[in-house]
Amino acid sequence: MVDGPGLRERKKLETRRVLWQAAVRLFDERGYDQVSIAEIAAAANVSKMTVFNYYATKEDLVFGPMEEHIEDFARVILTRPPGTGVVAALREHFLELLANRDPVSGLNELPQIRALQLLMLRTPALQPRARMFFHRSEEAITAALRQETDELTARVAAGQIMAVRSTLMRTNVEQLFEGRTTDEIYPDAVTATNRAFDLLEHGLAGL
């Protein structure tokens, strides 16, 4: 049947979503270190092996959705319209993330996203994996830029791009934790994004 594979894929995605939601709820209630894979499986009403079929480690339950976006900025660079500069393309992309309240921008107040953000900020055991996410993203950007410039320029630019990305994300998350809503933060977030990309584009000569 034509609809067979599509249905199976939807069921897999649903199982993956249920496991992730159960894990985030337990992590939020009791802390990352105090929750086992067996407890996550029980909360999702599946076997422990089913959890491992979808998430190889407990860390994957935290970072799996986030790591789907490792190559986002690199993809923006590689697919930007002819004649569009790298900084201009990335600025437009991040502004679009803000407008859509995309979790990748840090500007999202869904309870599960907030719980996950707080978990990553407050759990020392997760910090190495978080740093690896940014390192892998930077390497992907470097590879994209390497196609149109020299190695040193590609690496320096990639580092600066990731600094802008992580700073904007963290700033938005911190303001949410201060009690502001996404709608309250949004105008300031747009201003900060434009300012950050202006600095990226023009440098720190005026500092």
PDB file of C-alpha atoms in Angstrom:
ATOM      1  CA  MET A   1       0.000   0.000   0.000  1.00  0.00           C
ATOM      2  CA  VAL A   2       1.195   3.499  -0.794  1.00  0.00           C
ATOM      3  CA  ASP A   3       0.274   4.849   2.637  1.00  0.00           C
ATOM      4  CA  GLY A   4       2.155   2.084   4.533  1.00  0.00           C
ATOM      5  CA  PRO A   5       5.618   3.653   4.817  1.00  0.00           C
ATOM      6  CA  GLY A   6       4.152   7.043   5.618  1.00  0.00           C
ATOM      7  CA  LEU A   7       2.072   5.590   8.441  1.00  0.00           C
ATOM      8  CA  ARG A   8       5.036   3.687   9.874  1.00  0.00           C
ATOM      9  CA  GLU A   9       7.159   6.807   9.803  1.00  0.00           C
ATOM     10  CA  ARG A  10       4.455   8.796  11.561  1.00  0.00           C
ATOM     11  CA  LYS A  11       4.246   6.127  14.275  1.00  0.00           C
ATOM     12  CA  LYS A  12       8.012   6.269  14.755  1.00  0.00           C
ATOM     13  CA  LEU A  13       7.931  10.042  15.047  1.00  0.00           C
ATOM     14  CA  GLU A  14       5.079   9.823  17.541  1.00  0.00           C
ATOM     15  CA  THR A  15       6.963   7.279  19.671  1.00  0.00           C
ATOM     16  CA  ARG A  16      10.060   9.449  19.569  1.00  0.00           C
ATOM     17  CA  ARG A  17       7.994  12.475  20.650  1.00  0.00           C
ATOM     18  CA  VAL A  18       6.331  10.571  23.520  1.00  0.00           C
ATOM     19  CA  LEU A  19       9.704   9.356  24.807  1.00  0.00           C
ATOM     20  CA  TRP A  20      11.178  12.842  24.653  1.00  0.00           C
ATOM     21  CA  GLN A  21       8.213  14.382  26.445  1.00  0.00           C
ATOM     22  CA  ALA A  22       8.325  11.754  29.191  1.00  0.00           C
ATOM     23  CA  ALA A  23      12.054  12.268  29.675  1.00  0.00           C
ATOM     24  CA  VAL A  24      11.838  16.064  29.831  1.00  0.00           C
ATOM     25  CA  ARG A  25       8.980  15.871  32.349  1.00  0.00           C
ATOM     26  CA  LEU A  26      10.931  13.531  34.620  1.00  0.00           C
ATOM     27  CA  PHE A  27      14.146  15.532  34.258  1.00  0.00           C
ATOM     28  CA  ASP A  28      12.262  18.700  35.163  1.00  0.00           C
ATOM     29  CA  GLU A  29      10.595  17.108  38.185  1.00  0.00           C
ATOM     30  CA  ARG A  30      13.571  15.258  39.650  1.00  0.00           C
ATOM     31  CA  GLY A  31      16.736  16.384  37.890  1.00  0.00           C
ATOM     32  CA  TYR A  32      18.689  14.781  35.075  1.00  0.00           C
ATOM     33  CA  ASP A  33      21.020  12.700  37.247  1.00  0.00           C
ATOM     34  CA  GLN A  34      18.173  11.214  39.300  1.00  0.00           C
ATOM     35  CA  VAL A  35      16.236   9.732  36.352  1.00  0.00           C
ATOM     36  CA  SER A  36      17.023   6.368  34.751  1.00  0.00           C
ATOM     37  CA  ILE A  37      16.247   5.038  31.290  1.00  0.00           C
ATOM     38  CA  ALA A  38      14.039   2.385  32.889  1.00  0.00           C
ATOM     39  CA  GLU A  39      11.952   5.091  34.562  1.00  0.00           C
ATOM     40  CA  ILE A  40      11.601   6.978  31.276  1.00  0.00           C
ATOM     41  CA  ALA A  41      10.446   3.773  29.585  1.00  0.00           C
ATOM     42  CA  ALA A  42       7.875   3.165  32.305  1.00  0.00           C
ATOM     43  CA  ALA A  43       6.575   6.722  32.064  1.00  0.00           C
ATOM     44  CA  ALA A  44       6.158   6.341  28.302  1.00  0.00           C
ATOM     45  CA  ASN A  45       4.628   2.859  28.692  1.00  0.00           C
ATOM     46  CA  VAL A  46       7.262   1.184  26.510  1.00  0.00           C
ATOM     47  CA  SER A  47      10.135  -1.221  27.091  1.00  0.00           C
ATOM     48  CA  LYS A  48      13.638  -0.086  28.018  1.00  0.00           C
ATOM     49  CA  MET A  49      14.844  -1.512  24.699  1.00  0.00           C
ATOM     50  CA  THR A  50      12.374   0.689  22.836  1.00  0.00           C
ATOM     51  CA  VAL A  51      13.960   3.755  24.400  1.00  0.00           C
ATOM     52  CA  PHE A  52      17.394   2.622  23.212  1.00  0.00           C
ATOM     53  CA  ASN A  53      16.005   1.989  19.724  1.00  0.00           C
ATOM     54  CA  TYR A  54      15.217   5.704  19.470  1.00  0.00           C
ATOM     55  CA  TYR A  55      17.813   7.287  21.764  1.00  0.00           C
ATOM     56  CA  ALA A  56      21.185   5.580  22.220  1.00  0.00           C
ATOM     57  CA  THR A  57      21.970   7.419  25.469  1.00  0.00           C
ATOM     58  CA  LYS A  58      20.171   9.463  28.113  1.00  0.00           C
ATOM     59  CA  GLU A  59      21.978  12.556  26.824  1.00  0.00           C
ATOM     60  CA  ASP A  60      20.380  11.983  23.417  1.00  0.00           C
ATOM     61  CA  LEU A  61      16.979  12.513  25.022  1.00  0.00           C
ATOM     62  CA  VAL A  62      18.091  16.024  25.918  1.00  0.00           C
ATOM     63  CA  PHE A  63      20.116  16.971  22.874  1.00  0.00           C
ATOM     64  CA  GLY A  64      18.560  14.919  20.074  1.00  0.00           C
ATOM     65  CA  PRO A  65      16.053  17.563  18.904  1.00  0.00           C
ATOM     66  CA  MET A  66      18.641  20.328  19.332  1.00  0.00           C
ATOM     67  CA  GLU A  67      21.292  18.483  17.331  1.00  0.00           C
ATOM     68  CA  GLU A  68      18.977  18.238  14.344  1.00  0.00           C
ATOM     69  CA  HIS A  69      19.914  21.910  13.850  1.00  0.00           C
ATOM     70  CA  ILE A  70      23.703  21.553  13.894  1.00  0.00           C
ATOM     71  CA  GLU A  71      24.016  22.315  10.194  1.00  0.00           C
ATOM     72  CA  ASP A  72      21.308  25.005   9.970  1.00  0.00           C
ATOM     73  CA  PHE A  73      23.657  27.992   9.658  1.00  0.00           C
ATOM     74  CA  ALA A  74      25.930  26.125   7.265  1.00  0.00           C
ATOM     75  CA  ARG A  75      22.902  25.297   5.117  1.00  0.00           C
ATOM     76  CA  VAL A  76      21.838  28.955   5.070  1.00  0.00           C
ATOM     77  CA  ILE A  77      25.310  29.910   3.830  1.00  0.00           C
ATOM     78  CA  LEU A  78      25.366  27.257   1.119  1.00  0.00           C
ATOM     79  CA  THR A  79      21.839  27.893  -0.169  1.00  0.00           C
ATOM     80  CA  ARG A  80      21.682  31.696   0.028  1.00  0.00           C
ATOM     81  CA  PRO A  81      20.592  33.502  -3.151  1.00  0.00           C
ATOM     82  CA  PRO A  82      23.326  34.627  -5.560  1.00  0.00           C
ATOM     83  CA  GLY A  83      24.655  38.044  -4.637  1.00  0.00           C
ATOM     84  CA  THR A  84      23.563  37.766  -0.992  1.00  0.00           C
ATOM     85  CA  GLY A  85      26.351  38.103   1.561  1.00  0.00           C
ATOM     86  CA  VAL A  86      26.897  35.524   4.280  1.00  0.00           C
ATOM     87  CA  VAL A  87      26.121  37.922   7.134  1.00  0.00           C
ATOM     88  CA  ALA A  88      22.998  39.243   5.425  1.00  0.00           C
ATOM     89  CA  ALA A  89      21.686  35.709   4.877  1.00  0.00           C
ATOM     90  CA  LEU A  90      22.360  34.664   8.473  1.00  0.00           C
ATOM     91  CA  ARG A  91      20.807  37.867   9.841  1.00  0.00           C
ATOM     92  CA  GLU A  92      17.619  37.275   7.857  1.00  0.00           C
ATOM     93  CA  HIS A  93      17.541  33.647   9.001  1.00  0.00           C
ATOM     94  CA  PHE A  94      17.853  34.506  12.693  1.00  0.00           C
ATOM     95  CA  LEU A  95      15.253  37.260  12.452  1.00  0.00           C
ATOM     96  CA  GLU A  96      12.901  34.716  10.899  1.00  0.00           C
ATOM     97  CA  LEU A  97      13.561  32.312  13.787  1.00  0.00           C
ATOM     98  CA  LEU A  98      12.656  35.077  16.230  1.00  0.00           C
ATOM     99  CA  ALA A  99       9.476  35.968  14.366  1.00  0.00           C
ATOM    100  CA  ASN A 100       8.412  32.310  14.398  1.00  0.00           C
ATOM    101  CA  ARG A 101       9.315  31.928  18.098  1.00  0.00           C
ATOM    102  CA  ASP A 102      11.516  29.020  17.053  1.00  0.00           C
ATOM    103  CA  PRO A 103      13.193  27.251  20.021  1.00  0.00           C
ATOM    104  CA  VAL A 104      16.517  27.510  18.166  1.00  0.00           C
ATOM    105  CA  SER A 105      16.421  31.281  18.730  1.00  0.00           C
ATOM    106  CA  GLY A 106      15.923  30.834  22.467  1.00  0.00           C
ATOM    107  CA  LEU A 107      12.669  32.797  22.179  1.00  0.00           C
ATOM    108  CA  ASN A 108      10.110  30.125  22.977  1.00  0.00           C
ATOM    109  CA  GLU A 109       8.042  29.784  26.141  1.00  0.00           C
ATOM    110  CA  LEU A 110       6.503  26.328  25.720  1.00  0.00           C
ATOM    111  CA  PRO A 111       6.850  24.640  29.130  1.00  0.00           C
ATOM    112  CA  GLN A 112       8.824  21.674  27.788  1.00  0.00           C
ATOM    113  CA  ILE A 113      11.258  23.901  25.922  1.00  0.00           C
ATOM    114  CA  ARG A 114      11.713  26.093  29.002  1.00  0.00           C
ATOM    115  CA  ALA A 115      12.326  23.014  31.146  1.00  0.00           C
ATOM    116  CA  LEU A 116      14.909  21.721  28.687  1.00  0.00           C
ATOM    117  CA  GLN A 117      16.699  25.065  28.506  1.00  0.00           C
ATOM    118  CA  LEU A 118      16.860  25.294  32.279  1.00  0.00           C
ATOM    119  CA  LEU A 119      18.070  21.713  32.502  1.00  0.00           C
ATOM    120  CA  MET A 120      20.969  22.379  30.130  1.00  0.00           C
ATOM    121  CA  LEU A 121      21.970  25.522  32.001  1.00  0.00           C
ATOM    122  CA  ARG A 122      21.889  23.924  35.454  1.00  0.00           C
ATOM    123  CA  THR A 123      23.221  20.399  34.863  1.00  0.00           C
ATOM    124  CA  PRO A 124      27.037  20.185  34.852  1.00  0.00           C
ATOM    125  CA  ALA A 125      26.962  16.677  33.360  1.00  0.00           C
ATOM    126  CA  LEU A 126      25.359  18.089  30.205  1.00  0.00           C
ATOM    127  CA  GLN A 127      27.833  20.914  29.612  1.00  0.00           C
ATOM    128  CA  PRO A 128      30.376  18.882  27.572  1.00  0.00           C
ATOM    129  CA  ARG A 129      27.651  17.756  25.181  1.00  0.00           C
ATOM    130  CA  ALA A 130      26.371  21.341  24.891  1.00  0.00           C
ATOM    131  CA  ARG A 131      29.877  22.548  24.040  1.00  0.00           C
ATOM    132  CA  MET A 132      30.176  19.762  21.463  1.00  0.00           C
ATOM    133  CA  PHE A 133      26.965  20.972  19.813  1.00  0.00           C
ATOM    134  CA  PHE A 134      28.446  24.426  19.293  1.00  0.00           C
ATOM    135  CA  HIS A 135      31.779  22.961  18.182  1.00  0.00           C
ATOM    136  CA  ARG A 136      30.122  20.750  15.564  1.00  0.00           C
ATOM    137  CA  SER A 137      28.002  23.679  14.370  1.00  0.00           C
ATOM    138  CA  GLU A 138      31.135  25.814  14.044  1.00  0.00           C
ATOM    139  CA  GLU A 139      32.891  23.066  12.079  1.00  0.00           C
ATOM    140  CA  ALA A 140      29.911  22.831   9.703  1.00  0.00           C
ATOM    141  CA  ILE A 141      30.029  26.601   9.137  1.00  0.00           C
ATOM    142  CA  THR A 142      33.784  26.436   8.565  1.00  0.00           C
ATOM    143  CA  ALA A 143      33.288  23.741   5.936  1.00  0.00           C
ATOM    144  CA  ALA A 144      30.647  25.848   4.183  1.00  0.00           C
ATOM    145  CA  LEU A 145      32.827  28.974   4.173  1.00  0.00           C
ATOM    146  CA  ARG A 146      35.880  27.012   3.066  1.00  0.00           C
ATOM    147  CA  GLN A 147      34.218  26.643  -0.330  1.00  0.00           C
ATOM    148  CA  GLU A 148      34.524  30.365  -0.983  1.00  0.00           C
ATOM    149  CA  THR A 149      37.463  31.658   1.064  1.00  0.00           C
ATOM    150  CA  ASP A 150      40.764  30.603   2.623  1.00  0.00           C
ATOM    151  CA  GLU A 151      41.111  28.354   5.672  1.00  0.00           C
ATOM    152  CA  LEU A 152      42.016  31.054   8.197  1.00  0.00           C
ATOM    153  CA  THR A 153      39.191  33.358   7.145  1.00  0.00           C
ATOM    154  CA  ALA A 154      36.735  30.461   7.225  1.00  0.00           C
ATOM    155  CA  ARG A 155      37.731  29.461  10.753  1.00  0.00           C
ATOM    156  CA  VAL A 156      37.805  32.982  12.185  1.00  0.00           C
ATOM    157  CA  ALA A 157      34.464  33.852  10.590  1.00  0.00           C
ATOM    158  CA  ALA A 158      32.858  30.607  11.782  1.00  0.00           C
ATOM    159  CA  GLY A 159      33.963  31.296  15.342  1.00  0.00           C
ATOM    160  CA  GLN A 160      32.511  34.786  15.241  1.00  0.00           C
ATOM    161  CA  ILE A 161      29.250  33.577  13.705  1.00  0.00           C
ATOM    162  CA  MET A 162      28.809  30.966  16.433  1.00  0.00           C
ATOM    163  CA  ALA A 163      29.610  33.540  19.123  1.00  0.00           C
ATOM    164  CA  VAL A 164      26.793  35.723  17.800  1.00  0.00           C
ATOM    165  CA  ARG A 165      24.396  32.784  17.607  1.00  0.00           C
ATOM    166  CA  SER A 166      25.085  31.482  21.118  1.00  0.00           C
ATOM    167  CA  THR A 167      25.044  34.972  22.675  1.00  0.00           C
ATOM    168  CA  LEU A 168      21.674  35.849  21.145  1.00  0.00           C
ATOM    169  CA  MET A 169      20.169  32.500  22.135  1.00  0.00           C
ATOM    170  CA  ARG A 170      21.411  32.720  25.710  1.00  0.00           C
ATOM    171  CA  THR A 171      20.274  36.333  26.075  1.00  0.00           C
ATOM    172  CA  ASN A 172      16.744  35.398  25.013  1.00  0.00           C
ATOM    173  CA  VAL A 173      16.645  32.405  27.352  1.00  0.00           C
ATOM    174  CA  GLU A 174      17.896  34.443  30.304  1.00  0.00           C
ATOM    175  CA  GLN A 175      15.226  37.095  29.739  1.00  0.00           C
ATOM    176  CA  LEU A 176      12.527  34.422  29.685  1.00  0.00           C
ATOM    177  CA  PHE A 177      13.792  33.132  33.017  1.00  0.00           C
ATOM    178  CA  GLU A 178      13.503  36.683  34.380  1.00  0.00           C
ATOM    179  CA  GLY A 179       9.748  36.443  33.817  1.00  0.00           C
ATOM    180  CA  ARG A 180       9.289  38.324  30.543  1.00  0.00           C
ATOM    181  CA  THR A 181       7.075  36.869  27.810  1.00  0.00           C
ATOM    182  CA  THR A 182       8.231  36.196  24.265  1.00  0.00           C
ATOM    183  CA  ASP A 183       6.081  39.062  22.994  1.00  0.00           C
ATOM    184  CA  GLU A 184       7.661  41.433  25.509  1.00  0.00           C
ATOM    185  CA  ILE A 185      11.174  40.303  24.590  1.00  0.00           C
ATOM    186  CA  TYR A 186      10.690  40.189  20.821  1.00  0.00           C
ATOM    187  CA  PRO A 187      11.316  43.896  19.982  1.00  0.00           C
ATOM    188  CA  ASP A 188      14.481  43.927  22.097  1.00  0.00           C
ATOM    189  CA  ALA A 189      15.554  40.616  20.574  1.00  0.00           C
ATOM    190  CA  VAL A 190      15.223  42.052  17.064  1.00  0.00           C
ATOM    191  CA  THR A 191      17.261  45.096  18.070  1.00  0.00           C
ATOM    192  CA  ALA A 192      19.926  42.907  19.681  1.00  0.00           C
ATOM    193  CA  THR A 193      20.047  40.642  16.633  1.00  0.00           C
ATOM    194  CA  ASN A 194      20.577  43.542  14.247  1.00  0.00           C
ATOM    195  CA  ARG A 195      23.208  45.047  16.515  1.00  0.00           C
ATOM    196  CA  ALA A 196      25.047  41.726  16.846  1.00  0.00           C
ATOM    197  CA  PHE A 197      25.058  41.134  13.103  1.00  0.00           C
ATOM    198  CA  ASP A 198      26.178  44.725  12.528  1.00  0.00           C
ATOM    199  CA  LEU A 199      29.173  43.985  14.750  1.00  0.00           C
ATOM    200  CA  LEU A 200      29.759  40.748  12.879  1.00  0.00           C
ATOM    201  CA  GLU A 201      29.649  42.571   9.560  1.00  0.00           C
ATOM    202  CA  HIS A 202      31.663  45.663  10.453  1.00  0.00           C
ATOM    203  CA  GLY A 203      33.936  44.447  13.235  1.00  0.00           C
ATOM    204  CA  LEU A 204      34.977  46.032  16.524  1.00  0.00           C
ATOM    205  CA  ALA A 205      36.934  48.989  15.196  1.00  0.00           C
ATOM    206  CA  GLY A 206      34.843  51.422  17.207  1.00  0.00           C
ATOM    207  CA  LEU A 207      35.224  49.578  20.497  1.00  0.00           C
TER     208      LEU A 207
END
